[in-house]
PDB file of C-alpha atoms and ligand atoms in Angstrom:
ATOM      1  CA  UNK P 106      39.202  65.169  26.194  1.00  0.00           C
ATOM      2  CA  UNK P 107      36.733  62.923  24.302  1.00  0.00           C
ATOM      3  CA  UNK P 108      34.166  60.896  26.327  1.00  0.00           C
ATOM      4  CA  UNK P 109      34.341  57.284  26.322  1.00  0.00           C
ATOM      5  CA  UNK P 110      31.917  54.298  25.872  1.00  0.00           C
ATOM      6  CA  UNK P 111      31.950  50.591  26.384  1.00  0.00           C
ATOM      7  CA  UNK P 112      29.370  48.600  24.516  1.00  0.00           C
ATOM      8  CA  UNK P 113      28.668  44.967  24.684  1.00  0.00           C
ATOM      9  CA  UNK P 114      27.463  43.176  21.689  1.00  0.00           C
ATOM     10  CA  UNK P 115      28.717  45.758  19.150  1.00  0.00           C
ATOM     11  CA  UNK P 116      29.346  43.635  16.157  1.00  0.00           C
ATOM     12  CA  UNK P 117      25.770  43.571  14.921  1.00  0.00           C
ATOM     13  CA  UNK P 118      22.259  44.975  15.143  1.00  0.00           C
ATOM     14  CA  UNK P 119      21.428  47.465  17.854  1.00  0.00           C
ATOM     15  CA  UNK P 120      24.944  47.352  19.321  1.00  0.00           C
ATOM     16  CA  UNK P 121      26.523  48.047  16.014  1.00  0.00           C
ATOM     17  CA  UNK P 122      24.256  50.965  15.463  1.00  0.00           C
ATOM     18  CA  UNK P 123      25.074  52.227  18.987  1.00  0.00           C
ATOM     19  CA  UNK P 124      28.824  51.885  18.325  1.00  0.00           C
ATOM     20  CA  UNK P 125      28.434  54.014  15.121  1.00  0.00           C
ATOM     21  CA  UNK P 126      26.349  56.634  16.744  1.00  0.00           C
ATOM     22  CA  UNK P 127      28.561  57.101  19.693  1.00  0.00           C
ATOM     23  CA  UNK P 128      31.712  57.204  17.415  1.00  0.00           C
ATOM     24  CA  UNK P 129      29.867  59.861  15.200  1.00  0.00           C
ATOM     25  CA  UNK P 130      29.124  62.039  18.218  1.00  0.00           C
ATOM     26  CA  UNK P 131      32.752  62.045  19.180  1.00  0.00           C
ATOM     27  CA  UNK P 132      32.965  59.454  21.679  1.00  0.00           C
ATOM     28  CA  UNK P 133      36.101  56.983  21.743  1.00  0.00           C
ATOM     29  CA  UNK P 134      34.516  53.593  21.987  1.00  0.00           C
ATOM     30  CA  UNK P 135      35.410  50.103  22.841  1.00  0.00           C
ATOM     31  CA  UNK P 136      33.130  47.185  22.081  1.00  0.00           C
ATOM     32  CA  UNK P 137      32.803  43.455  22.930  1.00  0.00           C
ATOM     33  CA  UNK P 138      31.459  40.694  20.611  1.00  0.00           C
ATOM     34  CA  UNK P 139      31.280  36.820  21.120  1.00  0.00           C
ATOM     35  CA  UNK P 140      32.262  35.171  17.796  1.00  0.00           C
ATOM     36  CA  UNK P 141      31.550  37.115  14.580  1.00  0.00           C
ATOM     37  CA  UNK P 142      34.972  38.438  13.772  1.00  0.00           C
ATOM     38  CA  UNK P 143      34.211  39.712  10.396  1.00  0.00           C
ATOM     39  CA  UNK P 144      31.040  41.817  11.462  1.00  0.00           C
ATOM     40  CA  UNK P 145      33.136  43.143  14.325  1.00  0.00           C
ATOM     41  CA  UNK P 146      36.215  44.091  12.103  1.00  0.00           C
ATOM     42  CA  UNK P 147      33.745  45.886   9.730  1.00  0.00           C
ATOM     43  CA  UNK P 148      32.138  48.135  12.596  1.00  0.00           C
ATOM     44  CA  UNK P 149      35.791  48.689  14.060  1.00  0.00           C
ATOM     45  CA  UNK P 150      37.216  49.817  10.529  1.00  0.00           C
ATOM     46  CA  UNK P 151      34.289  52.022   9.849  1.00  0.00           C
ATOM     47  CA  UNK P 152      34.191  53.755  13.311  1.00  0.00           C
ATOM     48  CA  UNK P 153      37.746  53.507  14.686  1.00  0.00           C
ATOM     49  CA  UNK P 154      36.302  51.792  17.765  1.00  0.00           C
ATOM     50  CA  UNK P 155      38.212  49.048  19.455  1.00  0.00           C
ATOM     51  CA  UNK P 156      36.723  45.490  19.018  1.00  0.00           C
ATOM     52  CA  UNK P 157      37.391  42.973  21.651  1.00  0.00           C
ATOM     53  CA  UNK P 158      36.259  39.294  21.288  1.00  0.00           C
ATOM     54  CA  UNK P 159      34.726  38.545  24.701  1.00  0.00           C
ATOM     55  CA  UNK P 160      32.070  36.370  25.762  1.00  0.00           C
ATOM     56  CA  UNK P 161      30.244  38.329  28.481  1.00  0.00           C
ATOM     57  CA  UNK P 162      29.620  34.992  30.355  1.00  0.00           C
ATOM     58  CA  UNK P 163      33.302  34.448  30.710  1.00  0.00           C
ATOM     59  CA  UNK P 164      34.039  36.372  33.675  1.00  0.00           C
ATOM     60  CA  UNK P 165      37.845  36.227  33.614  1.00  0.00           C
ATOM     61  CA  UNK P 166      37.939  37.246  30.079  1.00  0.00           C
ATOM     62  CA  UNK P 167      35.322  39.973  30.579  1.00  0.00           C
ATOM     63  CA  UNK P 168      37.398  41.479  33.674  1.00  0.00           C
ATOM     64  CA  UNK P 169      40.458  41.443  31.371  1.00  0.00           C
ATOM     65  CA  UNK P 170      38.679  42.978  28.392  1.00  0.00           C
ATOM     66  CA  UNK P 171      37.189  45.676  30.486  1.00  0.00           C
ATOM     67  CA  UNK P 172      40.793  46.489  31.915  1.00  0.00           C
ATOM     68  CA  UNK P 173      42.214  46.382  28.376  1.00  0.00           C
ATOM     69  CA  UNK P 174      39.520  48.788  27.000  1.00  0.00           C
ATOM     70  CA  UNK P 175      40.305  51.313  29.694  1.00  0.00           C
ATOM     71  CA  UNK P 176      44.022  51.039  28.969  1.00  0.00           C
ATOM     72  CA  UNK P 177      43.509  51.408  25.291  1.00  0.00           C
ATOM     73  CA  UNK P 178      41.270  54.400  25.749  1.00  0.00           C
ATOM     74  CA  UNK P 179      43.782  55.811  28.243  1.00  0.00           C
ATOM     75  CA  UNK P 180      41.173  56.384  31.027  1.00  0.00           C
ATOM     76  CA  UNK P 181      40.353  55.411  34.530  1.00  0.00           C
ATOM     77  CA  UNK P 182      36.767  54.830  34.102  1.00  0.00           C
ATOM     78  CA  UNK P 183      34.059  54.858  31.205  1.00  0.00           C
ATOM     79  CA  UNK P 184      31.697  57.773  30.768  1.00  0.00           C
ATOM     80  CA  UNK P 185      28.990  55.413  29.385  1.00  0.00           C
ATOM     81  CA  UNK P 186      28.706  51.535  29.637  1.00  0.00           C
ATOM     82  CA  UNK P 187      25.966  49.923  27.556  1.00  0.00           C
ATOM     83  CA  UNK P 188      24.927  46.335  28.393  1.00  0.00           C
ATOM     84  CA  UNK P 189      23.403  45.344  25.077  1.00  0.00           C
ATOM     85  CA  UNK P 190      24.748  41.708  24.384  1.00  0.00           C
ATOM     86  CA  UNK P 191      21.926  39.228  24.364  1.00  0.00           C
ATOM     87  CA  UNK P 192      20.265  36.250  22.666  1.00  0.00           C
ATOM     88  CA  UNK P 193      16.730  35.087  22.200  1.00  0.00           C
ATOM     89  CA  UNK P 194      15.155  31.641  22.323  1.00  0.00           C
ATOM     90  CA  UNK P 195      11.531  31.043  21.538  1.00  0.00           C
ATOM     91  CA  UNK P 196       9.355  28.146  22.020  1.00  0.00           C
ATOM     92  CA  UNK P 197       6.746  26.595  24.302  1.00  0.00           C
ATOM     93  CA  UNK P 198       7.759  26.875  28.113  1.00  0.00           C
ATOM     94  CA  UNK P 199       7.113  23.373  28.653  1.00  0.00           C
ATOM     95  CA  UNK P 200       9.501  22.301  26.026  1.00  0.00           C
ATOM     96  CA  UNK P 201      12.297  24.504  27.096  1.00  0.00           C
ATOM     97  CA  UNK P 202      15.452  22.668  28.355  1.00  0.00           C
ATOM     98  CA  UNK P 203      17.450  23.711  31.600  1.00  0.00           C
ATOM     99  CA  UNK P 204      20.351  24.344  29.273  1.00  0.00           C
ATOM    100  CA  UNK P 205      18.252  26.925  27.214  1.00  0.00           C
ATOM    101  CA  UNK P 206      17.091  28.658  30.560  1.00  0.00           C
ATOM    102  CA  UNK P 207      20.633  28.756  31.782  1.00  0.00           C
ATOM    103  CA  UNK P 208      22.111  30.259  28.456  1.00  0.00           C
ATOM    104  CA  UNK P 209      19.413  32.974  28.529  1.00  0.00           C
ATOM    105  CA  UNK P 210      19.857  33.863  32.121  1.00  0.00           C
ATOM    106  CA  UNK P 211      23.762  33.756  31.748  1.00  0.00           C
ATOM    107  CA  UNK P 212      24.002  35.866  28.637  1.00  0.00           C
ATOM    108  CA  UNK P 213      21.012  38.363  29.077  1.00  0.00           C
ATOM    109  CA  UNK P 214      20.969  38.912  32.854  1.00  0.00           C
ATOM    110  CA  UNK P 215      24.387  37.638  34.378  1.00  0.00           C
ATOM    111  CA  UNK P 216      26.263  39.070  31.417  1.00  0.00           C
ATOM    112  CA  UNK P 217      24.895  42.573  31.938  1.00  0.00           C
ATOM    113  CA  UNK P 218      25.248  42.079  35.835  1.00  0.00           C
ATOM    114  CA  UNK P 219      28.922  41.056  35.506  1.00  0.00           C
ATOM    115  CA  UNK P 220      29.678  43.833  32.972  1.00  0.00           C
ATOM    116  CA  UNK P 221      28.207  46.480  35.319  1.00  0.00           C
ATOM    117  CA  UNK P 222      30.018  45.053  38.360  1.00  0.00           C
ATOM    118  CA  UNK P 223      33.565  45.081  36.799  1.00  0.00           C
ATOM    119  CA  UNK P 224      33.070  48.529  35.320  1.00  0.00           C
ATOM    120  CA  UNK P 225      31.253  50.243  38.357  1.00  0.00           C
ATOM    121  CA  UNK P 226      34.053  50.405  40.995  1.00  0.00           C
ATOM    122  CA  UNK P 227      36.198  52.973  38.842  1.00  0.00           C
ATOM    123  CA  UNK P 228      32.809  54.866  37.912  1.00  0.00           C
ATOM    124  CA  UNK P 229      32.044  55.124  41.566  1.00  0.00           C
ATOM    125  CA  UNK P 230      35.576  56.203  42.559  1.00  0.00           C
ATOM    126  CA  UNK P 231      35.498  58.801  39.707  1.00  0.00           C
ATOM    127  CA  UNK P 232      31.920  59.871  40.944  1.00  0.00           C
ATOM    128  CA  UNK P 233      30.407  59.863  37.441  1.00  0.00           C
ATOM    129  CA  UNK P 234      29.223  57.616  34.586  1.00  0.00           C
ATOM    130  CA  UNK P 235      26.078  56.259  33.052  1.00  0.00           C
ATOM    131  CA  UNK P 236      25.012  52.561  32.605  1.00  0.00           C
ATOM    132  CA  UNK P 237      22.278  51.741  30.101  1.00  0.00           C
ATOM    133  CA  UNK P 238      20.794  48.263  29.904  1.00  0.00           C
ATOM    134  CA  UNK P 239      18.970  46.865  26.983  1.00  0.00           C
ATOM    135  CA  UNK P 240      15.895  45.298  27.894  1.00  0.00           C
ATOM    136  CA  UNK P 241      12.821  44.370  25.822  1.00  0.00           C
ATOM    137  CA  UNK P 242       9.091  45.429  25.805  1.00  0.00           C
ATOM    138  CA  UNK P 243       8.552  41.783  26.400  1.00  0.00           C
ATOM    139  CA  UNK P 244      10.136  42.291  29.636  1.00  0.00           C
ATOM    140  CA  UNK P 245       7.472  44.712  30.506  1.00  0.00           C
ATOM    141  CA  UNK P 246       4.489  43.094  29.163  1.00  0.00           C
ATOM    142  CA  UNK P 247       5.544  39.306  29.231  1.00  0.00           C
ATOM    143  CA  UNK P 248       5.658  37.334  26.078  1.00  0.00           C
ATOM    144  CA  UNK P 249       4.143  34.033  25.354  1.00  0.00           C
ATOM    145  CA  UNK P 250       6.482  31.403  23.546  1.00  0.00           C
ATOM    146  CA  UNK P 251       9.381  33.675  24.978  1.00  0.00           C
ATOM    147  CA  UNK P 252       8.922  33.065  28.754  1.00  0.00           C
ATOM    148  CA  UNK P 253      12.690  32.484  29.416  1.00  0.00           C
ATOM    149  CA  UNK P 254      13.647  35.609  27.328  1.00  0.00           C
ATOM    150  CA  UNK P 255      10.962  37.879  28.785  1.00  0.00           C
ATOM    151  CA  UNK P 256      11.974  36.792  32.351  1.00  0.00           C
ATOM    152  CA  UNK P 257      15.668  37.755  31.822  1.00  0.00           C
ATOM    153  CA  UNK P 258      14.537  41.095  30.362  1.00  0.00           C
ATOM    154  CA  UNK P 259      12.026  41.755  33.184  1.00  0.00           C
ATOM    155  CA  UNK P 260      15.019  41.010  35.685  1.00  0.00           C
ATOM    156  CA  UNK P 261      17.130  43.530  34.108  1.00  0.00           C
ATOM    157  CA  UNK P 262      14.552  46.282  34.830  1.00  0.00           C
ATOM    158  CA  UNK P 263      14.509  45.249  38.472  1.00  0.00           C
ATOM    159  CA  UNK P 264      18.352  45.244  38.630  1.00  0.00           C
ATOM    160  CA  UNK P 265      18.435  48.667  36.938  1.00  0.00           C
ATOM    161  CA  UNK P 266      16.057  50.260  39.353  1.00  0.00           C
ATOM    162  CA  UNK P 267      17.707  48.710  42.375  1.00  0.00           C
ATOM    163  CA  UNK P 268      21.216  49.719  41.291  1.00  0.00           C
ATOM    164  CA  UNK P 269      20.166  53.384  40.228  1.00  0.00           C
ATOM    165  CA  UNK P 270      19.173  53.653  43.965  1.00  0.00           C
ATOM    166  CA  UNK P 271      22.378  52.345  45.211  1.00  0.00           C
ATOM    167  CA  UNK P 272      24.917  54.204  43.074  1.00  0.00           C
ATOM    168  CA  UNK P 273      22.947  57.402  42.476  1.00  0.00           C
ATOM    169  CA  UNK P 274      24.583  59.021  45.452  1.00  0.00           C
ATOM    170  CA  UNK P 275      28.020  58.050  43.909  1.00  0.00           C
ATOM    171  CA  UNK P 276      27.060  59.968  40.892  1.00  0.00           C
ATOM    172  CA  UNK P 277      26.410  57.024  38.625  1.00  0.00           C
ATOM    173  CA  UNK P 278      23.050  56.785  36.536  1.00  0.00           C
ATOM    174  CA  UNK P 279      21.585  53.478  35.674  1.00  0.00           C
ATOM    175  CA  UNK P 280      18.653  53.392  32.890  1.00  0.00           C
ATOM    176  CA  UNK P 281      17.120  50.861  30.599  1.00  0.00           C
ATOM    177  CA  UNK P 282      15.761  50.835  27.153  1.00  0.00           C
ATOM    178  CA  UNK P 283      13.047  48.548  26.172  1.00  0.00           C
ATOM    179  CA  UNK P 284      12.990  48.152  22.485  1.00  0.00           C
ATOM    180  CA  UNK P 285       9.949  46.688  20.697  1.00  0.00           C
ATOM    181  CA  UNK P 286      10.415  44.748  17.418  1.00  0.00           C
ATOM    182  CA  UNK P 287      13.611  45.802  15.666  1.00  0.00           C
ATOM    183  CA  UNK P 288      14.959  44.677  12.329  1.00  0.00           C
ATOM    184  CA  UNK P 289      18.217  42.835  13.124  1.00  0.00           C
ATOM    185  CA  UNK P 290      19.452  39.173  12.759  1.00  0.00           C
ATOM    186  CA  UNK P 291      17.483  38.369  15.967  1.00  0.00           C
ATOM    187  CA  UNK P 292      14.364  38.818  14.127  1.00  0.00           C
ATOM    188  CA  UNK P 293      15.365  36.870  10.983  1.00  0.00           C
ATOM    189  CA  UNK P 294      13.230  33.821  12.192  1.00  0.00           C
ATOM    190  CA  UNK P 295      10.035  35.831  11.774  1.00  0.00           C
ATOM    191  CA  UNK P 296       8.264  35.234   8.354  1.00  0.00           C
ATOM    192  CA  UNK P 297       6.985  38.167   6.377  1.00  0.00           C
ATOM    193  CA  UNK P 298       3.334  37.282   7.465  1.00  0.00           C
ATOM    194  CA  UNK P 299       4.481  37.597  11.138  1.00  0.00           C
ATOM    195  CA  UNK P 300       6.310  40.788  10.528  1.00  0.00           C
ATOM    196  CA  UNK P 301       3.176  42.328   8.883  1.00  0.00           C
ATOM    197  CA  UNK P 302       1.047  41.174  11.705  1.00  0.00           C
ATOM    198  CA  UNK P 303       3.394  42.814  14.212  1.00  0.00           C
ATOM    199  CA  UNK P 304       3.438  46.096  12.132  1.00  0.00           C
ATOM    200  CA  UNK P 305      -0.377  46.201  12.567  1.00  0.00           C
ATOM    201  CA  UNK P 306       0.347  46.486  16.296  1.00  0.00           C
ATOM    202  CA  UNK P 307       2.689  49.407  15.910  1.00  0.00           C
ATOM    203  CA  UNK P 308       1.008  52.891  15.999  1.00  0.00           C
ATOM    204  CA  UNK P 309       4.008  54.432  14.075  1.00  0.00           C
ATOM    205  CA  UNK P 310       3.388  51.903  11.373  1.00  0.00           C
ATOM    206  CA  UNK P 311       6.799  50.168  10.945  1.00  0.00           C
ATOM    207  CA  UNK P 312       9.089  47.940  12.873  1.00  0.00           C
ATOM    208  CA  UNK P 313      12.237  49.724  14.388  1.00  0.00           C
ATOM    209  CA  UNK P 314      15.709  50.117  13.225  1.00  0.00           C
ATOM    210  CA  UNK P 315      18.966  49.540  15.232  1.00  0.00           C
ATOM    211  CA  UNK P 316      19.427  53.188  14.907  1.00  0.00           C
ATOM    212  CA  UNK P 317      16.177  54.171  16.593  1.00  0.00           C
ATOM    213  CA  UNK P 318      17.236  52.292  19.700  1.00  0.00           C
ATOM    214  CA  UNK P 319      20.882  53.650  19.328  1.00  0.00           C
ATOM    215  CA  UNK P 320      19.276  57.182  19.736  1.00  0.00           C
ATOM    216  CA  UNK P 321      17.527  56.313  22.808  1.00  0.00           C
ATOM    217  CA  UNK P 322      20.712  54.713  24.437  1.00  0.00           C
ATOM    218  CA  UNK P 323      22.718  57.693  23.537  1.00  0.00           C
ATOM    219  CA  UNK P 324      20.315  60.031  25.128  1.00  0.00           C
ATOM    220  CA  UNK P 325      20.124  58.002  28.467  1.00  0.00           C
ATOM    221  CA  UNK P 326      23.951  57.720  28.403  1.00  0.00           C
ATOM    222  CA  UNK P 327      24.653  61.319  27.711  1.00  0.00           C
ATOM    223  CA  UNK P 328      24.547  64.406  29.991  1.00  0.00           C
ATOM    224  CA  UNK P 329      21.233  65.447  28.242  1.00  0.00           C
ATOM    225  CA  UNK P 330      19.826  63.004  30.698  1.00  0.00           C
ATOM    226  CA  UNK P 331      21.900  63.857  33.736  1.00  0.00           C
ATOM    227  CA  UNK P 332      18.761  64.178  36.061  1.00  0.00           C
ATOM    228  CA  UNK P 333      17.224  60.811  34.726  1.00  0.00           C
ATOM    229  CA  UNK P 334      18.057  57.454  36.576  1.00  0.00           C
ATOM    230  CA  UNK P 335      16.121  54.171  37.314  1.00  0.00           C
ATOM    231  CA  UNK P 336      14.023  54.680  34.219  1.00  0.00           C
ATOM    232  CA  UNK P 337      12.811  52.483  31.267  1.00  0.00           C
ATOM    233  CA  UNK P 338      12.573  54.250  27.956  1.00  0.00           C
ATOM    234  CA  UNK P 339      10.388  52.383  25.523  1.00  0.00           C
ATOM    235  CA  UNK P 340      11.554  52.164  21.915  1.00  0.00           C
ATOM    236  CA  UNK P 341       8.647  50.333  20.414  1.00  0.00           C
ATOM    237  CA  UNK P 342       6.745  52.805  18.041  1.00  0.00           C
ATOM    238  CA  UNK P 343       4.117  52.619  20.445  1.00  0.00           C
ATOM    239  CA  UNK P 344       3.586  48.839  20.376  1.00  0.00           C
ATOM    240  CA  UNK P 345       3.670  48.996  24.178  1.00  0.00           C
ATOM    241  CA  UNK P 346       2.305  52.015  25.819  1.00  0.00           C
TER     242      UNK P 346
HETATM  243  P1  NDP S 184      21.761  40.566  17.248  1.00  0.00           P
HETATM  244  O1  NDP S 184      21.544  39.104  17.313  1.00  0.00           O
HETATM  245  O2  NDP S 184      21.617  41.249  16.026  1.00  0.00           O
HETATM  246  O3  NDP S 184      23.230  40.908  18.018  1.00  0.00           O
HETATM  247  C1  NDP S 184      23.603  40.413  19.135  1.00  0.00           C
HETATM  248  C2  NDP S 184      24.885  40.968  19.616  1.00  0.00           C
HETATM  249  O4  NDP S 184      25.342  40.365  20.824  1.00  0.00           O
HETATM  250  C3  NDP S 184      26.120  40.535  18.698  1.00  0.00           C
HETATM  251  O5  NDP S 184      27.045  41.541  18.740  1.00  0.00           O
HETATM  252  C4  NDP S 184      26.627  39.401  19.301  1.00  0.00           C
HETATM  253  O6  NDP S 184      27.947  39.024  19.295  1.00  0.00           O
HETATM  254  C5  NDP S 184      26.533  39.672  20.936  1.00  0.00           C
HETATM  255  N1  NDP S 184      26.437  38.695  21.856  1.00  0.00           N
HETATM  256  C6  NDP S 184      25.602  37.675  21.954  1.00  0.00           C
HETATM  257  N2  NDP S 184      25.994  36.902  22.971  1.00  0.00           N
HETATM  258  C7  NDP S 184      27.036  37.448  23.413  1.00  0.00           C
HETATM  259  C8  NDP S 184      27.913  36.962  24.490  1.00  0.00           C
HETATM  260  N3  NDP S 184      27.707  35.967  25.302  1.00  0.00           N
HETATM  261  N4  NDP S 184      29.079  37.693  24.816  1.00  0.00           N
HETATM  262  C9  NDP S 184      29.267  38.881  23.984  1.00  0.00           C
HETATM  263  N5  NDP S 184      28.577  39.346  23.024  1.00  0.00           N
HETATM  264  C10 NDP S 184      27.387  38.468  22.743  1.00  0.00           C
HETATM  265  O7  NDP S 184      20.751  41.196  18.429  1.00  0.00           O
HETATM  266  P2  NDP S 184      20.090  42.558  18.469  1.00  0.00           P
HETATM  267  O8  NDP S 184      20.865  43.637  18.039  1.00  0.00           O
HETATM  268  O9  NDP S 184      18.794  42.476  17.878  1.00  0.00           O
HETATM  269  O10 NDP S 184      19.873  42.635  20.120  1.00  0.00           O
HETATM  270  C11 NDP S 184      20.699  43.376  20.931  1.00  0.00           C
HETATM  271  C12 NDP S 184      19.992  43.463  22.282  1.00  0.00           C
HETATM  272  O11 NDP S 184      18.617  44.189  22.050  1.00  0.00           O
HETATM  273  C13 NDP S 184      19.741  42.110  22.995  1.00  0.00           C
HETATM  274  O12 NDP S 184      20.005  42.282  24.256  1.00  0.00           O
HETATM  275  C14 NDP S 184      18.247  41.841  22.647  1.00  0.00           C
HETATM  276  O13 NDP S 184      17.653  40.996  23.466  1.00  0.00           O
HETATM  277  C15 NDP S 184      17.687  43.335  22.609  1.00  0.00           C
HETATM  278  N6  NDP S 184      16.396  43.445  22.006  1.00  0.00           N
HETATM  279  C16 NDP S 184      16.297  43.110  20.602  1.00  0.00           C
HETATM  280  C17 NDP S 184      15.047  43.300  19.946  1.00  0.00           C
HETATM  281  C18 NDP S 184      14.897  43.048  18.425  1.00  0.00           C
HETATM  282  O14 NDP S 184      13.760  42.962  18.001  1.00  0.00           O
HETATM  283  N7  NDP S 184      16.026  42.871  17.748  1.00  0.00           N
HETATM  284  C19 NDP S 184      13.885  43.825  20.560  1.00  0.00           C
HETATM  285  C20 NDP S 184      14.208  44.010  22.112  1.00  0.00           C
HETATM  286  C21 NDP S 184      15.360  43.864  22.659  1.00  0.00           C
HETATM  287  P3  NDP S 184      28.476  38.103  17.860  1.00  0.00           P
HETATM  288  O15 NDP S 184      28.079  39.002  16.570  1.00  0.00           O
HETATM  289  O16 NDP S 184      29.977  37.862  18.063  1.00  0.00           O
HETATM  290  O17 NDP S 184      27.650  36.924  17.792  1.00  0.00           O
END
């Protein structure tokens, strides 16, 4: 029987590349997205993955969507859960509104926490599974003008390490990928000059692609990483070492 994966934020960018890679490698995939129906349908048609419109901050809908995904895939529990949905906000910390802080925390940190919380009980009772959280190198280094974003991404690392200790004895692994600068819609606000300056910081000489991150997520999710838990795998071309 095929393995299964649930991926949040699968309609675009890193999430879409991850849906494509898991589907290519024979997984049955369900993914969640917030509102971009056309992008989601395109990924779904290309991969055969189930697309479910679900805001990860809406707990009731999330619970129902996770249940619906299990039913559709015909499984009690997922082999892999990828908590990738995220947003960014940049600007001076002193100019940041409470609403912006709340939106970032609710989406990037709590959205991942809710997803793990609702997927985990069945993974624990099946005694297997792997959760991969998508953080950021800014969560490791701190990023000026991105204090709120970096804070949520740092918190995900603490969450993963603690959860890995708690659920390891139940056979569930929890790991993190920490991408550097990746060419997705999230980076569209950067000018060419800024992108070129950023590239100068990258030993491997280019910004990343969604596929680069998807490969690291796939590794951590798969049995190839079956003795790896509580770890942070950087995918930054060496930007942060
Ligand atoms: P994109 O903006 O390209 O895609 C974001 C995805 O998340 C979309 O599928 C979007 O759905 C979904 N999403 C956003 N908010 C919600 C929500 N509340 N509920 C459900 N889905 C939601 O981003 P990236 O692919 O660049 O980023 C993916 C992850 O990688 C994020 O967590 C980001 O922080 C992280 N990251 C990105 C880096 C980069 O340089 N790009 C670097 C480091 C980390 P919809 O299409 O419907 O809007």
